XYZ file of N, CA and C in Angstrom:
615
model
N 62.184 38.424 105.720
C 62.387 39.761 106.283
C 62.005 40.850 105.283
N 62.351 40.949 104.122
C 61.836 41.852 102.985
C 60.419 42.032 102.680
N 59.641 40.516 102.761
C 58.581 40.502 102.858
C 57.544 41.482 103.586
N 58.292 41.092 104.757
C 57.823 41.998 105.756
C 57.630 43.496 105.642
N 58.641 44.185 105.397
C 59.152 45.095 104.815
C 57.775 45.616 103.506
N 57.746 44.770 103.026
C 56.936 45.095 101.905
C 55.292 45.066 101.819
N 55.031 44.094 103.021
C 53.695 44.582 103.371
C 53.339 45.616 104.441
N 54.476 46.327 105.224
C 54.233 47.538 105.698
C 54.237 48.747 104.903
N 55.326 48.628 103.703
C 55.148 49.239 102.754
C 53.929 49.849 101.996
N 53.487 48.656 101.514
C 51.993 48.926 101.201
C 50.749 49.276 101.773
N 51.057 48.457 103.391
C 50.257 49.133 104.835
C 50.273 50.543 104.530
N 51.710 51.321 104.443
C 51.679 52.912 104.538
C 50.984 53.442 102.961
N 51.229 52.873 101.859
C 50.301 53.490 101.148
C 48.839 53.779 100.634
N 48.614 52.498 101.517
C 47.330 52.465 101.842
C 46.821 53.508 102.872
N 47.373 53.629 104.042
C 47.102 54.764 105.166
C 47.128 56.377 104.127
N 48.179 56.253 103.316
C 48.265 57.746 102.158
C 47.012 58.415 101.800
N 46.555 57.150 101.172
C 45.284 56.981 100.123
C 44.323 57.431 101.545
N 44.079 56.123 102.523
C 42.906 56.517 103.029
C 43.120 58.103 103.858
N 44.009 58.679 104.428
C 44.302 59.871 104.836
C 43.651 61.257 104.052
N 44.283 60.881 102.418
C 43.713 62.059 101.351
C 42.487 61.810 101.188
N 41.595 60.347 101.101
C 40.300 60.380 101.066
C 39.595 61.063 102.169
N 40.017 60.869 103.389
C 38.934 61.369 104.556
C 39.400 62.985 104.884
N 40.328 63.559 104.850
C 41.171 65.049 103.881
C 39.603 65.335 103.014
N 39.419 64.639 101.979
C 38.695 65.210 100.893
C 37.320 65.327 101.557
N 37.134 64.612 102.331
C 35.340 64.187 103.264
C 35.273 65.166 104.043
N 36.480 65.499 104.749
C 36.307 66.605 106.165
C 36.340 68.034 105.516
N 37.497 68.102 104.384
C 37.455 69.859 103.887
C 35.331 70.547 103.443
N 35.069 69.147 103.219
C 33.335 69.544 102.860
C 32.343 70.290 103.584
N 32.946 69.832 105.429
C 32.384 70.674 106.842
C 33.075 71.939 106.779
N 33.710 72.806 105.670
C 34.341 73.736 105.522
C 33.573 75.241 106.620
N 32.040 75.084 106.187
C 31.069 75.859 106.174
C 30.798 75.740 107.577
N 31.360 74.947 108.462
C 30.944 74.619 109.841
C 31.643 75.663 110.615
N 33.266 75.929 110.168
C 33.753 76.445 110.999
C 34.742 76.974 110.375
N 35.466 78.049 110.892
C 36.508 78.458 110.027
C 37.928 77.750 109.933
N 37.824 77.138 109.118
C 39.143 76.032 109.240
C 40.793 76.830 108.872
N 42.118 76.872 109.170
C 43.006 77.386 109.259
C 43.821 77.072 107.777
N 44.485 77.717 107.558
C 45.282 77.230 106.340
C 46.463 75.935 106.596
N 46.759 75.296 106.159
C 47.120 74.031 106.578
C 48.196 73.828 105.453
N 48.410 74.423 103.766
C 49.320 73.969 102.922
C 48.993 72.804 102.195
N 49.768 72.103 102.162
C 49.501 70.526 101.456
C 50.075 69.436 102.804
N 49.432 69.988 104.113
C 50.066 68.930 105.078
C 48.498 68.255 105.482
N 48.105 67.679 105.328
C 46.883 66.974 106.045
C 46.515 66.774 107.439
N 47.374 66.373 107.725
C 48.046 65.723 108.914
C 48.207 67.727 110.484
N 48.526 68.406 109.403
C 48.449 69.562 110.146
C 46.878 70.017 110.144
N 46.684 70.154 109.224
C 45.006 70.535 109.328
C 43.872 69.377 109.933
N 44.502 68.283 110.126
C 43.462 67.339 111.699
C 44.074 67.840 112.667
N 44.260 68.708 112.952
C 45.583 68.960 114.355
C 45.293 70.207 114.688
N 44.307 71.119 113.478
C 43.380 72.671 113.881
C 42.134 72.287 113.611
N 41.410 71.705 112.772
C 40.060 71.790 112.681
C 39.512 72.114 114.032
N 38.207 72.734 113.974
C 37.695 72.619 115.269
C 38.383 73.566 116.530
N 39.468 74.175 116.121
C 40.055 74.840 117.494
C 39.257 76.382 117.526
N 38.938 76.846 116.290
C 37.952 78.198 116.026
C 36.284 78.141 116.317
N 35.827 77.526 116.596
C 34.083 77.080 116.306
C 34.058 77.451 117.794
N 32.397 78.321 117.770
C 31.873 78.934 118.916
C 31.071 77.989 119.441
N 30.668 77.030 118.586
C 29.255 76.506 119.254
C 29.817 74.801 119.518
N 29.325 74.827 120.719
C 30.004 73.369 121.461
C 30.325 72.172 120.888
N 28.791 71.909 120.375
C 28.663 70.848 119.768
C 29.200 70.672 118.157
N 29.299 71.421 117.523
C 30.190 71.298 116.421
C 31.958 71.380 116.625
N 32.083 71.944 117.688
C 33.805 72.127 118.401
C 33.605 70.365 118.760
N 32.693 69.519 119.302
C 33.124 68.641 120.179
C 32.950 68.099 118.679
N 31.836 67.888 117.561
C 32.106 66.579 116.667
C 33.400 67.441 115.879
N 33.906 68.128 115.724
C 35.449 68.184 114.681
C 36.441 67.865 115.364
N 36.194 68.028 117.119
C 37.534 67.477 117.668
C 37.803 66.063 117.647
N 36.589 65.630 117.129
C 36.567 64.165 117.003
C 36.819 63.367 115.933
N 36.368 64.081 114.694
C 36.762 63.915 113.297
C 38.701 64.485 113.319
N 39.092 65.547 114.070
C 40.349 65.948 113.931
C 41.229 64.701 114.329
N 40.615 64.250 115.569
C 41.537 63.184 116.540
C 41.942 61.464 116.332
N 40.511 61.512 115.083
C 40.542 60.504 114.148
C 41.730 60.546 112.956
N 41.496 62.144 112.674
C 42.406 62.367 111.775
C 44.141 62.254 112.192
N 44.149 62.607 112.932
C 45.280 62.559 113.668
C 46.013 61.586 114.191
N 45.044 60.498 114.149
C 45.726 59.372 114.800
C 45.817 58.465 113.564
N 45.261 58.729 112.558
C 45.788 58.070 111.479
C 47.281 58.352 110.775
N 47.567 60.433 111.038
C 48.724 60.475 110.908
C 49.936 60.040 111.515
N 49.500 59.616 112.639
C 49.914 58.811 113.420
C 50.937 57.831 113.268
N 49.815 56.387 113.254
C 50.114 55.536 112.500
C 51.221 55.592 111.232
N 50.725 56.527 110.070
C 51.629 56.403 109.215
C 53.222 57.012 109.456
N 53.024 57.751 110.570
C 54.490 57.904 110.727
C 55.228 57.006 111.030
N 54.525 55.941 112.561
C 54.690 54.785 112.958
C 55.499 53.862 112.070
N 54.567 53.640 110.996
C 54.608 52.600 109.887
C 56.671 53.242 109.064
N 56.104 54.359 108.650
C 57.291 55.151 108.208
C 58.725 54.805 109.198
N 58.887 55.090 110.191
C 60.159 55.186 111.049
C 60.422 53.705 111.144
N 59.011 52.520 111.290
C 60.111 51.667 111.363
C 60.232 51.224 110.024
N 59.532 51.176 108.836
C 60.502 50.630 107.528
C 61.440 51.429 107.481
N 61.945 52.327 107.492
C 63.030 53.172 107.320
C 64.467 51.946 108.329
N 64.114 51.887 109.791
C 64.621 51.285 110.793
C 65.038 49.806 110.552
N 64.087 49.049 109.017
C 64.314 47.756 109.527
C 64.702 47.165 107.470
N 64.331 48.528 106.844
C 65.022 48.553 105.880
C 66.260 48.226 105.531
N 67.179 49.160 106.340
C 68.791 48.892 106.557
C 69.387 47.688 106.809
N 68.459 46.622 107.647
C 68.923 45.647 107.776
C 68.807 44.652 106.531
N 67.622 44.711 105.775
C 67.101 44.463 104.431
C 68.259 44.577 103.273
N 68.516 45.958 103.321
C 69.509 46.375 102.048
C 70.193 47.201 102.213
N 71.150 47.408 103.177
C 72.018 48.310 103.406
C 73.076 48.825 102.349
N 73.651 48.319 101.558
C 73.974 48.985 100.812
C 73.555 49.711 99.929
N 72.195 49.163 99.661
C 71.114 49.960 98.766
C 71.202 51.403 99.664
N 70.633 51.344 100.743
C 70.064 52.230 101.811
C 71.224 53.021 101.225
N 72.526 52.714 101.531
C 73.337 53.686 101.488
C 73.882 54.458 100.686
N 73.137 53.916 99.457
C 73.609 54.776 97.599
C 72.479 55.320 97.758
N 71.033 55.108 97.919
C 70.218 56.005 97.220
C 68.609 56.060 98.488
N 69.418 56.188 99.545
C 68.402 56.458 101.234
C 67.201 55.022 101.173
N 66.534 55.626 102.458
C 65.990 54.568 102.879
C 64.697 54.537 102.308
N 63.840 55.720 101.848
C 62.193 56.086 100.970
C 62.738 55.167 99.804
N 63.681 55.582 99.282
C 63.995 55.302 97.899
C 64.013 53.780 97.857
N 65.116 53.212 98.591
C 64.950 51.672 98.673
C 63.233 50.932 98.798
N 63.138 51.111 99.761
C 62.229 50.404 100.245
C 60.846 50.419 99.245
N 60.762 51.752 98.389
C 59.705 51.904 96.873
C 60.168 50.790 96.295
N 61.419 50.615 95.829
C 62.326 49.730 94.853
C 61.773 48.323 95.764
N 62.266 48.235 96.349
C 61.701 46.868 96.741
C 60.296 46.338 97.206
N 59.466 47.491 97.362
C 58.241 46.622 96.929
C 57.422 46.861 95.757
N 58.161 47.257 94.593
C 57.668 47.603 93.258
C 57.993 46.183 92.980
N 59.450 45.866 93.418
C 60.429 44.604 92.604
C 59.474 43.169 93.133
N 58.822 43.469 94.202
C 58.223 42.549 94.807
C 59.406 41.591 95.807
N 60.430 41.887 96.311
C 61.446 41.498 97.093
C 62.649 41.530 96.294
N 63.792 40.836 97.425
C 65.364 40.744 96.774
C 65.447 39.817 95.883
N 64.927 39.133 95.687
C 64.961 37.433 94.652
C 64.695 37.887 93.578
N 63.421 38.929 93.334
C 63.442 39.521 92.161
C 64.164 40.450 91.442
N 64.590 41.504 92.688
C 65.254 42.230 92.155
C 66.474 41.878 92.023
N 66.917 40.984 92.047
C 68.783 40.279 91.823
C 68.863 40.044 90.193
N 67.296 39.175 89.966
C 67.211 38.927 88.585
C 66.655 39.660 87.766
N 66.414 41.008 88.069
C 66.137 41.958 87.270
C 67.272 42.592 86.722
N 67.279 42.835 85.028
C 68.529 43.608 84.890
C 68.164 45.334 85.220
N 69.175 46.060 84.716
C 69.272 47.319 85.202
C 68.018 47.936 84.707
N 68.233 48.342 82.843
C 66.786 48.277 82.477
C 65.697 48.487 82.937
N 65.283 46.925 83.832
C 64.061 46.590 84.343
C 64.088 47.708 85.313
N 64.937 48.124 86.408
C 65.333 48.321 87.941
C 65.151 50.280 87.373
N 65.547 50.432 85.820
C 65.518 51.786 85.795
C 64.046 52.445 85.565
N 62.965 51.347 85.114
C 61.555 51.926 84.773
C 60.551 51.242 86.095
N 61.093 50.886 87.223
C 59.598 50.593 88.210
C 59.354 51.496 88.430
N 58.200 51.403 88.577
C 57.633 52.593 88.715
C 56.428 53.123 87.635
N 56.985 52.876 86.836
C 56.618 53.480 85.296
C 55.545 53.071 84.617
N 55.023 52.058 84.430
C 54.128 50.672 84.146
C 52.557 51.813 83.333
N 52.507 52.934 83.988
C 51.194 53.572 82.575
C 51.982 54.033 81.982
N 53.177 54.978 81.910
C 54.056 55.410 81.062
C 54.304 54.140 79.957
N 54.644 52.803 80.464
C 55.106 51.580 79.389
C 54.023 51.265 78.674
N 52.976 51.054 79.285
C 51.951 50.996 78.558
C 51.048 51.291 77.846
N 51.406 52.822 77.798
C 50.692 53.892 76.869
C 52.071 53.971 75.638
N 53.353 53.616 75.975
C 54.176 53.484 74.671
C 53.746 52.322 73.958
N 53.566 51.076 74.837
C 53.180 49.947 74.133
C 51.752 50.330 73.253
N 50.590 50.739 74.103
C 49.511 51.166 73.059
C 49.515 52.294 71.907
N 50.633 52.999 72.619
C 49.873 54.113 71.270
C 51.329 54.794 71.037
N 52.462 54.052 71.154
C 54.043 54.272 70.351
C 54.449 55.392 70.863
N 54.134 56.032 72.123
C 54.711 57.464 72.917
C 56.238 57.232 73.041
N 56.867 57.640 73.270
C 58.562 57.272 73.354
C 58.435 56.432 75.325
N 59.334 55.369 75.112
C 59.502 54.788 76.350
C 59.672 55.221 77.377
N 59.438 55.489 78.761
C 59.251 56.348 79.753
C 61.239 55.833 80.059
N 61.621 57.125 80.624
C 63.688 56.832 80.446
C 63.425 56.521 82.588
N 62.740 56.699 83.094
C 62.480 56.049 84.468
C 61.330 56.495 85.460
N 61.674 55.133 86.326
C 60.797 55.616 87.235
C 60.733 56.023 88.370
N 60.402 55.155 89.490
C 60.554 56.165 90.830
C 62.060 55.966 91.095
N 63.038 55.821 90.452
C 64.380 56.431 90.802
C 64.327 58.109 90.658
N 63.476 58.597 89.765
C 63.168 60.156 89.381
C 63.445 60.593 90.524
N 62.867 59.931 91.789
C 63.202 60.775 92.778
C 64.511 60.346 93.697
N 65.220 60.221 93.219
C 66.880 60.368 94.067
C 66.965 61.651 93.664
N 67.729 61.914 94.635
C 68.467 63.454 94.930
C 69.431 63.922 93.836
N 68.617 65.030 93.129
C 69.025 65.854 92.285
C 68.457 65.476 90.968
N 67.683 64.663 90.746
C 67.271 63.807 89.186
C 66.469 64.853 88.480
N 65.363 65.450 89.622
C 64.268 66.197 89.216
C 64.793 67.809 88.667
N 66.048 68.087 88.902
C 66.803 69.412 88.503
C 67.310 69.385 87.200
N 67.441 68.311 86.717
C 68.447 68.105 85.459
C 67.450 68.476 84.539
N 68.332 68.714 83.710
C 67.367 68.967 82.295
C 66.960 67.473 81.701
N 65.462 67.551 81.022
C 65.075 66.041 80.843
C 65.633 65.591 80.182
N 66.438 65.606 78.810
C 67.396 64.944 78.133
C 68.628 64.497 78.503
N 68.500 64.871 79.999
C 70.296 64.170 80.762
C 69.367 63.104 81.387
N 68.386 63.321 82.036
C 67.609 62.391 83.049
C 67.652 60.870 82.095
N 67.774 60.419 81.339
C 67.497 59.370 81.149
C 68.944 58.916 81.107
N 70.367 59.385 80.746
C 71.818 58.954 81.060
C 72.056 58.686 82.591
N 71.403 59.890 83.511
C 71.862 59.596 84.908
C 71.146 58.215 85.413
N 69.879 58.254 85.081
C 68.863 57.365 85.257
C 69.544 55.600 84.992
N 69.680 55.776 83.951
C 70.575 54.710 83.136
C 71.537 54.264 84.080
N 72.681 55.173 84.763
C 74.072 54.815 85.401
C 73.496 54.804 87.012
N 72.304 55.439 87.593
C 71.563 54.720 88.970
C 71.521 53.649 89.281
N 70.229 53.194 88.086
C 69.996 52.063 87.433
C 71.311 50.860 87.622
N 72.180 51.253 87.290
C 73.642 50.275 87.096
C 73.676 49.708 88.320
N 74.188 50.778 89.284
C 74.408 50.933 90.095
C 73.665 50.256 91.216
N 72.635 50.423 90.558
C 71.529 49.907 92.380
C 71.518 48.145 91.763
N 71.811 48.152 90.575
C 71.734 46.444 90.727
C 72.919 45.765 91.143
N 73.461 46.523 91.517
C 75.073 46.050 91.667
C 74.565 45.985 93.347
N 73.903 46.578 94.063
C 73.861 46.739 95.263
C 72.714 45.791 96.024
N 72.029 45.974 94.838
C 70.939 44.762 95.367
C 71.501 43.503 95.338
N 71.902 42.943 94.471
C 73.039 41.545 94.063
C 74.066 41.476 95.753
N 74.363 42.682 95.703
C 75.727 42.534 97.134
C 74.405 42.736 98.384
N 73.514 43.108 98.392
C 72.487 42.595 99.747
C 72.068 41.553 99.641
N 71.467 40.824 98.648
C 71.155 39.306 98.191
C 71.998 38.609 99.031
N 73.387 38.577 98.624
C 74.132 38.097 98.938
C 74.904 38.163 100.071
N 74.315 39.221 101.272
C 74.997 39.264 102.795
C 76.774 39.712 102.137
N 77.171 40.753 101.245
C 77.829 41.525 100.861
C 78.066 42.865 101.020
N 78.991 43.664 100.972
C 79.276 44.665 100.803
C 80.158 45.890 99.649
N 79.870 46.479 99.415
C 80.627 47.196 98.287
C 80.589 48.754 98.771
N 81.328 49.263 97.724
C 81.647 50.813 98.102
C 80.800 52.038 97.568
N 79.616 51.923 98.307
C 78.417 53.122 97.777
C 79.003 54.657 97.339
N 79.787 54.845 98.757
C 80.561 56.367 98.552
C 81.310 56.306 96.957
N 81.995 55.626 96.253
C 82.639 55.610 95.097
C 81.102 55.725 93.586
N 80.332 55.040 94.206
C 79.353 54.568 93.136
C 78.831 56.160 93.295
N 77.941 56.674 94.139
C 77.274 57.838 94.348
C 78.382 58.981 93.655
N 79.448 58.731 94.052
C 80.712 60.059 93.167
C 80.471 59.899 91.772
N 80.485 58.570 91.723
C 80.600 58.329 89.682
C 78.768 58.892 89.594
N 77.965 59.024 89.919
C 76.408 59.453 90.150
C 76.733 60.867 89.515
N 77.351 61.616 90.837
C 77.516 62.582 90.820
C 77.936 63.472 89.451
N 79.180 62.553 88.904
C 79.962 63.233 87.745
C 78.890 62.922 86.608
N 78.059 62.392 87.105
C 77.431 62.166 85.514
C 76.232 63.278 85.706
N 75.824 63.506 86.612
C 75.140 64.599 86.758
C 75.638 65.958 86.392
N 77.088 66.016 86.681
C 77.639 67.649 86.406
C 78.039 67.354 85.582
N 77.924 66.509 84.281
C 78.446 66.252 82.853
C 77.892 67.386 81.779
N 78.788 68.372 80.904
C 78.355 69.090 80.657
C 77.675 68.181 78.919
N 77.115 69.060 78.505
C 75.814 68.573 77.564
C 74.930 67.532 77.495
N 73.781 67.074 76.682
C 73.156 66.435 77.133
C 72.820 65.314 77.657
């Protein structure tokens, strides 16, 4: 079942990649037509291309390049709602300390639950990280203090010299949770996320 999980996973980052590549191919027909401001949503700008253009035949090929575009965003939402949906059943207690994006990175960095049971915290606090480790290993940079845990809620606010303590006590934490999903277990996320919390509003560094 994780498995599973983990090659949709990668299904969607693959759809990412190819999305920003054909993003980068279509902004080039810039000169065709007046294209709308769109932000950093992709997915919104296949969804206007083409709605401004006077002349037919360039309205009909962008509605076609748009609809392509569009249905790829599609898909990745697709892909998105159900790992989110079938995650929970995967690792629910995970799910429930640190959401469902967050898990489901963690577990296909870890490459499934088998691994991540036998990973210590440590390991569980730097996936993610792997050019950061390896540019310390080559050229002695200080050890990267984590990885895509960075993005749980509130990590990216702290000042960087706390980030590697909170990081550290996440870290604890999510192996304690992966071990109790391994194991068709349960434990008390709401208590773990409070002790999260206090270490976040810990005053100095």
């Amino acid at each position: 079942q994780d498995q599973f999980v983990i090659k949709l996973f990668g299904l969607r980052l693959e759809m990412d990649r190819i999305i920003n590549l054909y993003l980068e191919k279509v902004t080039v027909l810039e000169h065709l037509s007046g294209f709308p401001e769109y932000g950093n949503d992709p997915c919104r700008f296949f969804s206007l291309i083409g709605s401004d253009s006077e002349d037919p035949s360039v309205q009909k090929i962008l509605g076609d390049i748009s609809d392509s575009g569009t249905r790829m965003c599609d898909l990745r939402g697709q892909l998105s709602s159900f790992i989110q949906e079938r995650i929970v059943t995967v690792m629910p207690n995970t799910v429930s300390l640190i959401g469902p994006d967050l898990a489901s990175e963690i577990l296909y960095l870890g490459g499934g639950l088998k691994n991540l049971v036998r990973f210590p915290a440590g390991t569980i606090q730097v996936l993610g990280a792997d050019k950061a480790f390896f540019k310390h290993m080559r050229s002695g940079t200080p050890p990267p203090k984590h990885g895509v845990i960075f993005k749980y809620s509130g990590m990216s606010s702290l000042p960087p010299k706390k980030r590697g303590k909170v990081a550290r006590t996440l870290a604890n934490k999510i192996a304690i949770t992966v071990r109790t999903d391994y194991f068709k277990g349960s434990v008390d996320t709401e208590s773990m996320k409070q002790k999260i919390d206090e270490r976040m509003m810990e005053k100095g560094p």
